[in-house]
């Protein structure tokens, strides 16, 4: 999965239309993005709450109008994309959407409903509450992944004896389809054979972020992860191609 698209030249164009186009040009069918809503309810594909780090403008997106945000240029050259433009420009692409703030919940639901994109989005958030608030407002099911609370509950369940592990793990992840986690957290290994087995035995997918080194990609694929998010879409494609696992 192409994390914030693919910036081939490392030019700071994350979450820009050229970055998403570059991922699609490589053959990717899955991209990841983040969403915020402007003061007037326009949903933008953008990671930070403020424009400051990656654009030539300053200010918090929830406090700015779309007109103001639209004047910003990522890396000084590309406009901030609306989520609706991303979905409309790449109708065959599936989009993993991380809800960054509570104010983006209702506007995101409106975009998904308006574009009828239910079957090609995965709605997620570090906050299970934010994710659930969006999902409950949608008229059709969407794919989902676990937030911090349900992930912590699952990790605890995965350490239980096998006879009760599946029941408790299924309860922890009952509201979602996937687990999206880093390989390590606070010095502890998150993605292990035990956690993978616990997820897979209850039918949940495991995606790992954000992996940019080929050797680590190989290690995780050997363990049996179901997906990898990466800034280096070119490297991941090469790894998957060598393994005979690349599907364009």
mmCIF file of C-alpha atoms in Angstrom:
data_model
loop_
_atom_site.group_PDB
_atom_site.id
_atom_site.type_symbol
_atom_site.label_atom_id
_atom_site.label_comp_id
_atom_site.label_asym_id
_atom_site.label_seq_id
_atom_site.Cartn_x
_atom_site.Cartn_y
_atom_site.Cartn_z
ATOM 1 C CA UNK A 1 0.000 0.000 0.000
ATOM 2 C CA UNK A 2 1.432 3.354 -1.039
ATOM 3 C CA UNK A 3 1.639 5.501 2.111
ATOM 4 C CA UNK A 4 0.504 9.054 1.224
ATOM 5 C CA UNK A 5 1.103 8.100 -2.411
ATOM 6 C CA UNK A 6 4.643 7.820 -3.774
ATOM 7 C CA UNK A 7 7.116 10.680 -3.922
ATOM 8 C CA UNK A 8 9.660 9.174 -6.315
ATOM 9 C CA UNK A 9 12.135 12.031 -6.025
ATOM 10 C CA UNK A 10 11.720 12.530 -2.262
ATOM 11 C CA UNK A 11 10.647 16.097 -3.006
ATOM 12 C CA UNK A 12 8.120 16.476 -0.182
ATOM 13 C CA UNK A 13 5.041 15.888 -2.338
ATOM 14 C CA UNK A 14 3.327 13.518 0.100
ATOM 15 C CA UNK A 15 -0.470 13.372 -0.176
ATOM 16 C CA UNK A 16 -0.452 15.253 -3.480
ATOM 17 C CA UNK A 17 -2.143 14.252 -6.715
ATOM 18 C CA UNK A 18 1.243 13.649 -8.429
ATOM 19 C CA UNK A 19 2.199 11.336 -5.546
ATOM 20 C CA UNK A 20 -0.986 9.321 -5.920
ATOM 21 C CA UNK A 21 -0.552 9.275 -9.696
ATOM 22 C CA UNK A 22 3.018 7.989 -9.275
ATOM 23 C CA UNK A 23 1.743 5.110 -7.141
ATOM 24 C CA UNK A 24 -0.931 4.264 -9.695
ATOM 25 C CA UNK A 25 1.640 4.447 -12.500
ATOM 26 C CA UNK A 26 3.696 1.825 -10.642
ATOM 27 C CA UNK A 27 0.644 -0.411 -10.638
ATOM 28 C CA UNK A 28 -0.616 0.139 -7.096
ATOM 29 C CA UNK A 29 -4.296 -0.448 -6.437
ATOM 30 C CA UNK A 30 -4.129 0.510 -2.757
ATOM 31 C CA UNK A 31 -3.082 3.891 -1.380
ATOM 32 C CA UNK A 32 -3.184 5.378 2.099
ATOM 33 C CA UNK A 33 -4.123 8.906 3.046
ATOM 34 C CA UNK A 34 -5.296 10.993 5.986
ATOM 35 C CA UNK A 35 -8.201 13.403 6.206
ATOM 36 C CA UNK A 36 -9.043 16.702 7.848
ATOM 37 C CA UNK A 37 -12.012 18.981 7.200
ATOM 38 C CA UNK A 38 -11.771 22.703 6.559
ATOM 39 C CA UNK A 39 -13.842 25.206 8.511
ATOM 40 C CA UNK A 40 -16.524 25.008 5.812
ATOM 41 C CA UNK A 41 -16.582 21.203 5.689
ATOM 42 C CA UNK A 42 -14.362 20.322 2.721
ATOM 43 C CA UNK A 43 -12.448 17.076 3.288
ATOM 44 C CA UNK A 44 -8.795 17.237 2.291
ATOM 45 C CA UNK A 45 -6.280 14.414 1.875
ATOM 46 C CA UNK A 46 -3.587 15.724 4.196
ATOM 47 C CA UNK A 47 -1.671 14.294 7.149
ATOM 48 C CA UNK A 48 -0.913 17.221 9.461
ATOM 49 C CA UNK A 49 -3.528 19.335 11.173
ATOM 50 C CA UNK A 50 -1.630 22.429 10.051
ATOM 51 C CA UNK A 51 -0.311 23.440 6.649
ATOM 52 C CA UNK A 52 3.024 24.552 8.076
ATOM 53 C CA UNK A 53 5.308 21.531 7.573
ATOM 54 C CA UNK A 54 4.744 20.660 3.920
ATOM 55 C CA UNK A 55 3.203 23.729 2.270
ATOM 56 C CA UNK A 56 4.073 27.359 1.660
ATOM 57 C CA UNK A 57 1.206 28.536 3.901
ATOM 58 C CA UNK A 58 0.522 28.406 7.614
ATOM 59 C CA UNK A 59 -2.528 27.689 9.713
ATOM 60 C CA UNK A 60 -4.692 24.919 11.137
ATOM 61 C CA UNK A 61 -6.890 23.314 8.499
ATOM 62 C CA UNK A 62 -10.023 23.155 10.719
ATOM 63 C CA UNK A 63 -9.730 26.917 11.233
ATOM 64 C CA UNK A 64 -9.319 27.771 7.541
ATOM 65 C CA UNK A 65 -11.844 27.863 4.705
ATOM 66 C CA UNK A 66 -11.383 25.671 1.651
ATOM 67 C CA UNK A 67 -10.635 28.808 -0.334
ATOM 68 C CA UNK A 68 -7.712 29.545 1.989
ATOM 69 C CA UNK A 69 -6.426 25.959 2.021
ATOM 70 C CA UNK A 70 -6.690 25.718 -1.758
ATOM 71 C CA UNK A 71 -4.101 28.487 -2.096
ATOM 72 C CA UNK A 72 -1.457 26.435 -0.266
ATOM 73 C CA UNK A 73 1.088 24.527 -2.319
ATOM 74 C CA UNK A 74 2.667 21.272 -1.156
ATOM 75 C CA UNK A 75 6.452 21.567 -1.537
ATOM 76 C CA UNK A 76 5.718 24.955 -3.078
ATOM 77 C CA UNK A 77 4.132 23.522 -6.221
ATOM 78 C CA UNK A 78 1.087 21.263 -5.767
ATOM 79 C CA UNK A 79 -2.339 22.125 -4.336
ATOM 80 C CA UNK A 80 -3.779 20.269 -1.370
ATOM 81 C CA UNK A 81 -6.169 17.684 -2.850
ATOM 82 C CA UNK A 82 -9.746 17.213 -1.797
ATOM 83 C CA UNK A 83 -10.560 13.602 -0.915
ATOM 84 C CA UNK A 84 -13.357 13.759 -3.464
ATOM 85 C CA UNK A 85 -10.827 14.585 -6.188
ATOM 86 C CA UNK A 86 -8.644 11.645 -5.148
ATOM 87 C CA UNK A 87 -11.576 9.225 -5.271
ATOM 88 C CA UNK A 88 -12.831 10.651 -8.551
ATOM 89 C CA UNK A 89 -9.469 10.703 -10.315
ATOM 90 C CA UNK A 90 -8.652 7.073 -9.540
ATOM 91 C CA UNK A 91 -11.933 5.139 -9.597
ATOM 92 C CA UNK A 92 -10.201 1.740 -9.616
ATOM 93 C CA UNK A 93 -8.001 2.500 -6.601
ATOM 94 C CA UNK A 94 -8.861 1.506 -3.036
ATOM 95 C CA UNK A 95 -8.124 4.142 -0.424
ATOM 96 C CA UNK A 96 -7.193 3.604 3.220
ATOM 97 C CA UNK A 97 -8.501 6.691 5.056
ATOM 98 C CA UNK A 98 -7.213 7.748 8.480
ATOM 99 C CA UNK A 99 -9.603 10.179 10.198
ATOM 100 C CA UNK A 100 -7.372 12.651 12.011
ATOM 101 C CA UNK A 101 -9.886 14.839 13.871
ATOM 102 C CA UNK A 102 -13.491 14.597 15.128
ATOM 103 C CA UNK A 103 -14.469 17.485 12.873
ATOM 104 C CA UNK A 104 -13.727 15.385 9.795
ATOM 105 C CA UNK A 105 -16.188 12.606 10.670
ATOM 106 C CA UNK A 106 -19.435 13.955 9.205
ATOM 107 C CA UNK A 107 -17.825 15.596 6.144
ATOM 108 C CA UNK A 108 -16.021 12.306 5.386
ATOM 109 C CA UNK A 109 -19.279 10.383 5.581
ATOM 110 C CA UNK A 110 -20.842 12.868 3.177
ATOM 111 C CA UNK A 111 -17.991 12.391 0.681
ATOM 112 C CA UNK A 112 -18.220 8.592 0.816
ATOM 113 C CA UNK A 113 -21.995 8.736 0.357
ATOM 114 C CA UNK A 114 -21.805 11.281 -2.440
ATOM 115 C CA UNK A 115 -19.154 9.326 -4.355
ATOM 116 C CA UNK A 116 -20.641 5.925 -3.478
ATOM 117 C CA UNK A 117 -17.122 4.792 -2.581
ATOM 118 C CA UNK A 118 -18.161 2.358 0.171
ATOM 119 C CA UNK A 119 -16.698 -0.700 -1.546
ATOM 120 C CA UNK A 120 -13.262 0.822 -2.089
ATOM 121 C CA UNK A 121 -12.411 2.594 1.139
ATOM 122 C CA UNK A 122 -11.055 1.377 4.452
ATOM 123 C CA UNK A 123 -12.035 3.760 7.234
ATOM 124 C CA UNK A 124 -9.656 3.887 10.156
ATOM 125 C CA UNK A 125 -8.370 6.111 12.927
ATOM 126 C CA UNK A 126 -6.091 5.899 15.935
ATOM 127 C CA UNK A 127 -9.348 6.608 17.780
ATOM 128 C CA UNK A 128 -11.819 3.710 17.712
ATOM 129 C CA UNK A 129 -14.489 6.207 18.714
ATOM 130 C CA UNK A 130 -13.850 8.386 15.656
ATOM 131 C CA UNK A 131 -13.905 5.402 13.324
ATOM 132 C CA UNK A 132 -17.113 4.037 14.828
ATOM 133 C CA UNK A 133 -18.787 7.448 14.655
ATOM 134 C CA UNK A 134 -18.118 7.558 10.916
ATOM 135 C CA UNK A 135 -19.112 3.959 10.203
ATOM 136 C CA UNK A 136 -22.415 4.189 12.067
ATOM 137 C CA UNK A 137 -23.462 7.141 9.885
ATOM 138 C CA UNK A 138 -22.816 5.369 6.576
ATOM 139 C CA UNK A 139 -25.681 3.745 4.709
ATOM 140 C CA UNK A 140 -23.563 0.802 3.536
ATOM 141 C CA UNK A 141 -20.727 -1.205 5.111
ATOM 142 C CA UNK A 142 -17.093 -0.246 4.577
ATOM 143 C CA UNK A 143 -13.839 -1.979 5.446
ATOM 144 C CA UNK A 144 -12.364 -0.885 8.773
ATOM 145 C CA UNK A 145 -9.231 -1.305 10.859
ATOM 146 C CA UNK A 146 -8.552 -1.202 14.580
ATOM 147 C CA UNK A 147 -7.712 1.879 16.603
ATOM 148 C CA UNK A 148 -5.381 2.075 19.584
ATOM 149 C CA UNK A 149 -7.858 0.804 22.165
ATOM 150 C CA UNK A 150 -8.990 -2.276 20.256
ATOM 151 C CA UNK A 151 -5.422 -3.006 19.142
ATOM 152 C CA UNK A 152 -4.252 -2.998 22.770
ATOM 153 C CA UNK A 153 -7.103 -5.321 23.736
ATOM 154 C CA UNK A 154 -6.237 -7.677 20.902
ATOM 155 C CA UNK A 155 -2.537 -7.745 21.803
ATOM 156 C CA UNK A 156 -3.453 -8.746 25.350
ATOM 157 C CA UNK A 157 -5.811 -11.430 24.041
ATOM 158 C CA UNK A 158 -3.121 -12.846 21.754
ATOM 159 C CA UNK A 159 -1.051 -13.847 24.792
ATOM 160 C CA UNK A 160 -3.815 -16.002 26.288
ATOM 161 C CA UNK A 161 -3.876 -19.818 26.146
ATOM 162 C CA UNK A 162 -5.064 -21.121 22.755
ATOM 163 C CA UNK A 163 -8.334 -22.514 24.129
ATOM 164 C CA UNK A 164 -9.649 -19.055 25.016
ATOM 165 C CA UNK A 165 -7.499 -16.841 22.802
ATOM 166 C CA UNK A 166 -9.775 -16.843 19.754
ATOM 167 C CA UNK A 167 -12.893 -15.920 21.727
ATOM 168 C CA UNK A 168 -11.277 -12.982 23.497
ATOM 169 C CA UNK A 169 -9.401 -11.802 20.387
ATOM 170 C CA UNK A 170 -12.582 -11.896 18.307
ATOM 171 C CA UNK A 171 -14.316 -9.762 20.915
ATOM 172 C CA UNK A 172 -11.488 -7.210 20.803
ATOM 173 C CA UNK A 173 -11.652 -6.886 17.006
ATOM 174 C CA UNK A 174 -15.360 -7.516 16.494
ATOM 175 C CA UNK A 175 -15.953 -4.094 14.913
ATOM 176 C CA UNK A 176 -13.135 -4.217 12.348
ATOM 177 C CA UNK A 177 -11.714 -6.157 9.427
ATOM 178 C CA UNK A 178 -8.011 -5.511 9.893
ATOM 179 C CA UNK A 179 -5.238 -4.695 12.296
ATOM 180 C CA UNK A 180 -2.852 -1.949 11.106
ATOM 181 C CA UNK A 181 0.212 -1.720 13.312
ATOM 182 C CA UNK A 182 3.911 -0.824 13.405
ATOM 183 C CA UNK A 183 6.347 -3.737 13.771
ATOM 184 C CA UNK A 184 7.442 -2.393 17.177
ATOM 185 C CA UNK A 185 5.905 -0.077 19.760
ATOM 186 C CA UNK A 186 7.811 1.418 22.701
ATOM 187 C CA UNK A 187 10.553 -1.145 22.235
ATOM 188 C CA UNK A 188 8.189 -4.120 22.203
ATOM 189 C CA UNK A 189 7.668 -6.361 19.200
ATOM 190 C CA UNK A 190 4.104 -6.050 17.911
ATOM 191 C CA UNK A 191 4.130 -8.253 14.818
ATOM 192 C CA UNK A 192 5.038 -11.764 15.930
ATOM 193 C CA UNK A 193 4.054 -15.272 14.829
ATOM 194 C CA UNK A 194 1.730 -15.395 17.838
ATOM 195 C CA UNK A 195 -0.107 -12.162 17.035
ATOM 196 C CA UNK A 196 -0.359 -13.092 13.362
ATOM 197 C CA UNK A 197 -1.797 -16.507 14.226
ATOM 198 C CA UNK A 198 -4.254 -14.938 16.661
ATOM 199 C CA UNK A 199 -5.467 -12.464 14.031
ATOM 200 C CA UNK A 200 -5.658 -14.959 11.207
ATOM 201 C CA UNK A 201 -7.547 -17.578 13.191
ATOM 202 C CA UNK A 202 -10.399 -15.086 13.651
ATOM 203 C CA UNK A 203 -10.287 -13.935 10.028
ATOM 204 C CA UNK A 204 -8.598 -10.559 10.500
ATOM 205 C CA UNK A 205 -5.933 -9.131 8.183
ATOM 206 C CA UNK A 206 -2.675 -7.660 9.468
ATOM 207 C CA UNK A 207 -1.129 -4.624 7.739
ATOM 208 C CA UNK A 208 2.186 -3.188 8.942
ATOM 209 C CA UNK A 209 3.379 0.433 8.690
ATOM 210 C CA UNK A 210 5.546 2.227 7.640
ATOM 211 C CA UNK A 211 8.183 -0.101 6.163
ATOM 212 C CA UNK A 212 10.777 1.338 3.766
ATOM 213 C CA UNK A 213 13.672 -1.155 3.857
ATOM 214 C CA UNK A 214 13.645 -4.206 1.580
ATOM 215 C CA UNK A 215 15.083 -6.523 4.244
ATOM 216 C CA UNK A 216 12.338 -5.628 6.716
ATOM 217 C CA UNK A 217 9.698 -6.073 4.017
ATOM 218 C CA UNK A 218 11.084 -9.544 3.316
ATOM 219 C CA UNK A 219 11.091 -10.441 7.014
ATOM 220 C CA UNK A 220 7.487 -9.375 7.515
ATOM 221 C CA UNK A 221 6.288 -11.126 4.375
ATOM 222 C CA UNK A 222 8.057 -14.289 5.525
ATOM 223 C CA UNK A 223 6.191 -14.001 8.832
ATOM 224 C CA UNK A 224 2.903 -13.886 6.922
ATOM 225 C CA UNK A 225 1.626 -10.311 7.112
ATOM 226 C CA UNK A 226 -1.202 -9.486 4.719
ATOM 227 C CA UNK A 227 -0.117 -5.992 3.728
ATOM 228 C CA UNK A 228 2.668 -3.438 4.036
ATOM 229 C CA UNK A 229 2.362 0.347 3.991
ATOM 230 C CA UNK A 230 5.428 2.065 2.600
ATOM 231 C CA UNK A 231 6.827 5.394 1.475
ATOM 232 C CA UNK A 232 9.003 3.407 -0.933
ATOM 233 C CA UNK A 233 6.417 1.978 -3.273
ATOM 234 C CA UNK A 234 9.166 1.213 -5.784
ATOM 235 C CA UNK A 235 11.109 -0.912 -3.280
ATOM 236 C CA UNK A 236 8.022 -2.826 -2.153
ATOM 237 C CA UNK A 237 7.053 -3.535 -5.743
ATOM 238 C CA UNK A 238 10.546 -4.915 -6.438
ATOM 239 C CA UNK A 239 10.375 -7.137 -3.343
ATOM 240 C CA UNK A 240 6.936 -8.484 -4.213
ATOM 241 C CA UNK A 241 7.933 -9.038 -7.836
ATOM 242 C CA UNK A 242 10.997 -11.058 -6.807
ATOM 243 C CA UNK A 243 8.811 -13.176 -4.552
ATOM 244 C CA UNK A 244 6.172 -13.701 -7.232
ATOM 245 C CA UNK A 245 3.606 -11.898 -5.086
ATOM 246 C CA UNK A 246 3.120 -8.685 -7.066
ATOM 247 C CA UNK A 247 -0.400 -8.330 -8.425
ATOM 248 C CA UNK A 248 -0.915 -5.277 -10.636
#
